[in-house]
mmCIF file of N, CA and C in Angstrom:
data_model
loop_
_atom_site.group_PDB
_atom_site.id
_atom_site.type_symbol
_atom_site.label_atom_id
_atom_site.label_comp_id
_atom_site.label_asym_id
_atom_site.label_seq_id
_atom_site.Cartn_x
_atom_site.Cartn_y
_atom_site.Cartn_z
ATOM 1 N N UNK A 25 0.842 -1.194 0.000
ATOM 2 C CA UNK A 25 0.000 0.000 0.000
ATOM 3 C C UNK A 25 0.880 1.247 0.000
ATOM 4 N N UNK A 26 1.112 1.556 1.228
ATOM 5 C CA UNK A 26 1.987 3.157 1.074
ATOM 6 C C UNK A 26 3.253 2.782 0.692
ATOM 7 N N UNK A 27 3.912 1.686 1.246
ATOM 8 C CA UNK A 27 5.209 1.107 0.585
ATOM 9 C C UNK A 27 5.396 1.080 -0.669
ATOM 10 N N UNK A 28 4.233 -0.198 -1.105
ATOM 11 C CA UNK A 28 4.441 -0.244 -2.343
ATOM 12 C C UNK A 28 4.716 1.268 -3.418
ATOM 13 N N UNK A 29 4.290 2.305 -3.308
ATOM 14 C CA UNK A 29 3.527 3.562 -3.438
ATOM 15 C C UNK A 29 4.979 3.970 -3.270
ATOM 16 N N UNK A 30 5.744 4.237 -2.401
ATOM 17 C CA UNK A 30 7.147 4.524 -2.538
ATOM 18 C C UNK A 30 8.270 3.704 -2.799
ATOM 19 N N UNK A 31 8.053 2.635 -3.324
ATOM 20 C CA UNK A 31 8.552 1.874 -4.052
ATOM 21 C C UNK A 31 8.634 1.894 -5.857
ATOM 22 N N UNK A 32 7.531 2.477 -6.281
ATOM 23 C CA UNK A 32 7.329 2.142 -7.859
ATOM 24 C C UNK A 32 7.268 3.885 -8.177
ATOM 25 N N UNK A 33 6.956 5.098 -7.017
ATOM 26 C CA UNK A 33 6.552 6.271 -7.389
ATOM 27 C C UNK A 33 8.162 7.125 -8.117
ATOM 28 N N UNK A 34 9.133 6.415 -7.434
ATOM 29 C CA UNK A 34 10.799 7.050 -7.954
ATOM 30 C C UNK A 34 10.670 6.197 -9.491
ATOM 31 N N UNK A 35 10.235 5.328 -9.787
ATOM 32 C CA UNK A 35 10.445 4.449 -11.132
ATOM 33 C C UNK A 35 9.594 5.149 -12.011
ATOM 34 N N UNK A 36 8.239 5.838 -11.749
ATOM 35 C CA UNK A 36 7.624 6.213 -12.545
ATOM 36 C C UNK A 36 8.115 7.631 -12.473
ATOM 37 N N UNK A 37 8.567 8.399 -11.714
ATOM 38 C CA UNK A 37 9.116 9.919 -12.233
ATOM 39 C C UNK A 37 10.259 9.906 -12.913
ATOM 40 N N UNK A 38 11.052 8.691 -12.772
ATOM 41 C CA UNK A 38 12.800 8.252 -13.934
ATOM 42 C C UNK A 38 12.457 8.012 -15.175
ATOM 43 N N UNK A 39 11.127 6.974 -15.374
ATOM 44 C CA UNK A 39 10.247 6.906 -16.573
ATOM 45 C C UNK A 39 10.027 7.804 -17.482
ATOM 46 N N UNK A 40 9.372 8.863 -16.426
ATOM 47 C CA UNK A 40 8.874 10.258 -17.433
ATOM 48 C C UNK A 40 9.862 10.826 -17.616
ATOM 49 N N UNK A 41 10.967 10.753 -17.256
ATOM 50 C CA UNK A 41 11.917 11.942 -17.610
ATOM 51 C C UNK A 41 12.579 11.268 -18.211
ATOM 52 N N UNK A 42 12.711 9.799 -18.638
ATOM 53 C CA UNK A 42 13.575 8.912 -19.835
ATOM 54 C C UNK A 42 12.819 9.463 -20.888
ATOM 55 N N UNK A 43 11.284 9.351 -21.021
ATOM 56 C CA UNK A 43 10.296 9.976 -22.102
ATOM 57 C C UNK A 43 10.247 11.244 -22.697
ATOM 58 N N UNK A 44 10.577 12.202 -21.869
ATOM 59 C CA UNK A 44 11.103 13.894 -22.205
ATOM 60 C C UNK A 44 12.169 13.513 -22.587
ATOM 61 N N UNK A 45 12.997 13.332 -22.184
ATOM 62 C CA UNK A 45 14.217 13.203 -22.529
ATOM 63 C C UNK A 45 14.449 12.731 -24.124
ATOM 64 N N UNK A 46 13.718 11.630 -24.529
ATOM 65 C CA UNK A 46 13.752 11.043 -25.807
ATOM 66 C C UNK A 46 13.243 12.080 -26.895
ATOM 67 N N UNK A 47 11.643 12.549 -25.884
ATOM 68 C CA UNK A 47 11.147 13.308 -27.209
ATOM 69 C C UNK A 47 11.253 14.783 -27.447
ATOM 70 N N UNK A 48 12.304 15.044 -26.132
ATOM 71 C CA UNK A 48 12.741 16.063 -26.622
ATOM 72 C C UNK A 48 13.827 16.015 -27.861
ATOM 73 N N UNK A 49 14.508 15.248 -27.521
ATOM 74 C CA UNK A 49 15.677 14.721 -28.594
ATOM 75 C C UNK A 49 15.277 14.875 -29.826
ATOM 76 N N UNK A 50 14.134 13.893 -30.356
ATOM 77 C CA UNK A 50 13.571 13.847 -31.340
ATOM 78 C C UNK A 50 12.756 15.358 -32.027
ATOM 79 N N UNK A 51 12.150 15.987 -31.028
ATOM 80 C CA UNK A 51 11.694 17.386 -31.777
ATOM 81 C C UNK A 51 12.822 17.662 -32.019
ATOM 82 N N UNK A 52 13.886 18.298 -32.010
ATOM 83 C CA UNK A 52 14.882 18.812 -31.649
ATOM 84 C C UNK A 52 15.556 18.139 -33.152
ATOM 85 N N UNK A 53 15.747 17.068 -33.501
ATOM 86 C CA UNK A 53 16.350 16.040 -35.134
ATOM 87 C C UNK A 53 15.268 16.471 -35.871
ATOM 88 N N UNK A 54 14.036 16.685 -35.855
ATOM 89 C CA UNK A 54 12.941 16.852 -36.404
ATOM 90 C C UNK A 54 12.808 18.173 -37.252
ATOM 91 N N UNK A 55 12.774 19.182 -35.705
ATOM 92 C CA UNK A 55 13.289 20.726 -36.567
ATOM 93 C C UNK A 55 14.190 21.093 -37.026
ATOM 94 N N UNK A 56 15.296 20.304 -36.797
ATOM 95 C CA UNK A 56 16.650 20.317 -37.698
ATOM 96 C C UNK A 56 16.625 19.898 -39.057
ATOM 97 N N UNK A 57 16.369 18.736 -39.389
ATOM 98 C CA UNK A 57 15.783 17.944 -40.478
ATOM 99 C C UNK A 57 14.560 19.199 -41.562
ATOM 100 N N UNK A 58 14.024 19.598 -41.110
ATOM 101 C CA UNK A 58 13.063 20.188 -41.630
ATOM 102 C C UNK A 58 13.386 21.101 -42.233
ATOM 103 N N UNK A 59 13.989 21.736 -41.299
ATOM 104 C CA UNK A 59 14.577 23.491 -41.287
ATOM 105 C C UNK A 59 15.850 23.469 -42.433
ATOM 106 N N UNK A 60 16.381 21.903 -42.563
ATOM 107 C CA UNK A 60 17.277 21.561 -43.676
ATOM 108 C C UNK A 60 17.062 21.537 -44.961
ATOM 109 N N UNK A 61 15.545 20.900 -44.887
ATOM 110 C CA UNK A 61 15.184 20.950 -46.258
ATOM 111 C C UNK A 61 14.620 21.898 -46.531
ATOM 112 N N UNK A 62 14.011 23.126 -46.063
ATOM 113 C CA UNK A 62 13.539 24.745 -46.101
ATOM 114 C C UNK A 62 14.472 25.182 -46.982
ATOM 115 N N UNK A 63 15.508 25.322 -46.500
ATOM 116 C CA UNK A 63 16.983 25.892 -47.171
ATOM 117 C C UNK A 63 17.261 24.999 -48.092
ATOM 118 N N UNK A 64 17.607 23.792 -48.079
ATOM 119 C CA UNK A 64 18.136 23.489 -49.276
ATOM 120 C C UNK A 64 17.093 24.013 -50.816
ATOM 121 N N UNK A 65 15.458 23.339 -50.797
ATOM 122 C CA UNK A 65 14.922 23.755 -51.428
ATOM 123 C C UNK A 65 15.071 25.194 -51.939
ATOM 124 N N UNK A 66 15.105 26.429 -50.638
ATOM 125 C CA UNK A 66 15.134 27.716 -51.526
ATOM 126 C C UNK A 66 16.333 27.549 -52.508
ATOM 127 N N UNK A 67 17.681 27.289 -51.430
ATOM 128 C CA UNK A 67 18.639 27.515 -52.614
ATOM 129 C C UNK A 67 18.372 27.075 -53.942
ATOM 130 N N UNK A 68 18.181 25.655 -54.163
ATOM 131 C CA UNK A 68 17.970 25.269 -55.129
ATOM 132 C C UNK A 68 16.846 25.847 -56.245
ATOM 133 N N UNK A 69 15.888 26.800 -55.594
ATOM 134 C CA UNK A 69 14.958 27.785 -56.655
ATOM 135 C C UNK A 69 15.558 28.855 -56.692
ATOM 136 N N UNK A 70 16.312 29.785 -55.974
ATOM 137 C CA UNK A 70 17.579 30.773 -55.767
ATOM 138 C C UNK A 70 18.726 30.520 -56.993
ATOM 139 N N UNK A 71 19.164 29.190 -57.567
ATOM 140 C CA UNK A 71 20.201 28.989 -58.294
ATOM 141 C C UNK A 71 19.160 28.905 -59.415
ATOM 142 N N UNK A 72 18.414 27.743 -59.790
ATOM 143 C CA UNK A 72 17.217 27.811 -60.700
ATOM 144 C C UNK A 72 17.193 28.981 -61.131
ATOM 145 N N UNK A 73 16.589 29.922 -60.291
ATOM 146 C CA UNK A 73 16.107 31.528 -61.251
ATOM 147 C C UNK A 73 17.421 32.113 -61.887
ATOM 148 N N UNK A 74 18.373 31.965 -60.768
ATOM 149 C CA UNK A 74 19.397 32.999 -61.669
ATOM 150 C C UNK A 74 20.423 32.330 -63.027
ATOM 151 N N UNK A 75 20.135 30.714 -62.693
ATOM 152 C CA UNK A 75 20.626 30.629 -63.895
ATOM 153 C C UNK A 75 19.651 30.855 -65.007
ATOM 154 N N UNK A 76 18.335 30.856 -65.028
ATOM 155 C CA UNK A 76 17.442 31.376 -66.058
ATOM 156 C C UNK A 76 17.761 33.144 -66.223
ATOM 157 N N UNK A 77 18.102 33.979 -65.770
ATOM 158 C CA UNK A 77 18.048 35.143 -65.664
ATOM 159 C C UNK A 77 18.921 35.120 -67.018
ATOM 160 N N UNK A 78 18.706 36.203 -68.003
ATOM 161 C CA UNK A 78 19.544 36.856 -68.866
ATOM 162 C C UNK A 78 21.172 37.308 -68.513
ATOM 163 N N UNK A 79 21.853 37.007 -69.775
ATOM 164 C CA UNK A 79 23.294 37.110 -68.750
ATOM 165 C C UNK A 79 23.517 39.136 -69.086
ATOM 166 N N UNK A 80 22.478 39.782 -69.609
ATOM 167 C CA UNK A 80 22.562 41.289 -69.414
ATOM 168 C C UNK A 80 21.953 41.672 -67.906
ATOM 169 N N UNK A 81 21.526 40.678 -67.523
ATOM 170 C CA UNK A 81 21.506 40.913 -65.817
ATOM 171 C C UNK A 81 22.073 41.199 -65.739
ATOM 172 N N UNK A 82 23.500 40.355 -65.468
ATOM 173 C CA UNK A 82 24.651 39.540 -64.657
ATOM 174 C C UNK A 82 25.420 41.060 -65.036
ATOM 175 N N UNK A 83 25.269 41.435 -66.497
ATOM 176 C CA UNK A 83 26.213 42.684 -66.745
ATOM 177 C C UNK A 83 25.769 43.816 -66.194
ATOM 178 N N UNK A 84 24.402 44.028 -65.667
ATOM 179 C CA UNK A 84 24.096 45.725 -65.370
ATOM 180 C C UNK A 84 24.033 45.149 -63.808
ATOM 181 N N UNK A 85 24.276 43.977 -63.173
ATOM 182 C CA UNK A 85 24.375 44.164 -62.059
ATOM 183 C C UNK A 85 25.558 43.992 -61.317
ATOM 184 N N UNK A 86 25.850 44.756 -60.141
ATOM 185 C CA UNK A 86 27.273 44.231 -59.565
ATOM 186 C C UNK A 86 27.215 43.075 -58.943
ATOM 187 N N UNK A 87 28.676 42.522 -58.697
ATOM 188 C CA UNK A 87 28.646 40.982 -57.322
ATOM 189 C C UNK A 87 27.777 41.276 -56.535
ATOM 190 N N UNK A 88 28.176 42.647 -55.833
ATOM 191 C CA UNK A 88 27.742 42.984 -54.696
ATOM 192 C C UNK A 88 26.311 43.240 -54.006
ATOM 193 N N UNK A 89 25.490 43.896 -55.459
ATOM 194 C CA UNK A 89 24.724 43.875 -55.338
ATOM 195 C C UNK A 89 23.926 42.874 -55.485
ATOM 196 N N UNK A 90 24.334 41.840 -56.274
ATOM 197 C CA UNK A 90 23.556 40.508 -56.532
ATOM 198 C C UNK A 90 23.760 39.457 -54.941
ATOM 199 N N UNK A 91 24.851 39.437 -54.186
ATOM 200 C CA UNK A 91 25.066 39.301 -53.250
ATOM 201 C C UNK A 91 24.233 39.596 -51.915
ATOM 202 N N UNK A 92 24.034 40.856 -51.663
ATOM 203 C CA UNK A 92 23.705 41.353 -51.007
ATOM 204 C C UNK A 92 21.837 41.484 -50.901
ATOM 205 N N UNK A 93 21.341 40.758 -52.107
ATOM 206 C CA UNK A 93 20.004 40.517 -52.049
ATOM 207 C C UNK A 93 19.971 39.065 -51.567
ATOM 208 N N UNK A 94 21.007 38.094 -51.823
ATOM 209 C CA UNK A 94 20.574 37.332 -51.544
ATOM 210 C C UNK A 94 20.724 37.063 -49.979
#
C-alpha cells in the first residue's frame, strides 16, 4: 500500500523523464531535419532563377549587389 507507493513512485518519475528526454531529442532532429530541407529547397529555386536570368543581368548588375540581395 503506502510502501508499495514509494517503491514504484521514484520508477515512474525516472520513466517520465527517460520519455522527455527522448522526445525532446527527437523534436529537436525533427526541426533540424526540416529546417534543412527549407533551405536546401530555396537555394535550389535561388540557383534555378538565376541561372534562367539573362546574362545582361549579370552585366548591369554588380557581385555585390547581386550578393547582397541574396
Amino acid at each position: 500500500t503506502d510502501r508499495s507507493v514509494l517503491l514504484w513512485m521514484p520508477l515512474v518519475v525516472i520513466g517520465l523523464m527517460i520519455v522527455r528526454g527522448i522526445t525532446s531529442y527527437v523534436s529537436s532532429y525533427c526541426i533540424s531535419w526540416v529546417s534543412g530541407k527549407v533551405v536546401m529547397t530555396m537555394r535550389r529555386r535561388l540557383f534555378g532563377h538565376m541561372m534562367g536570368m539573362p546574362v545582361a543581368f549579370f552585366d548591369k548588375q554588380s557581385t555585390g549587389t547581386l550578393l547582397s540581395r541574396i
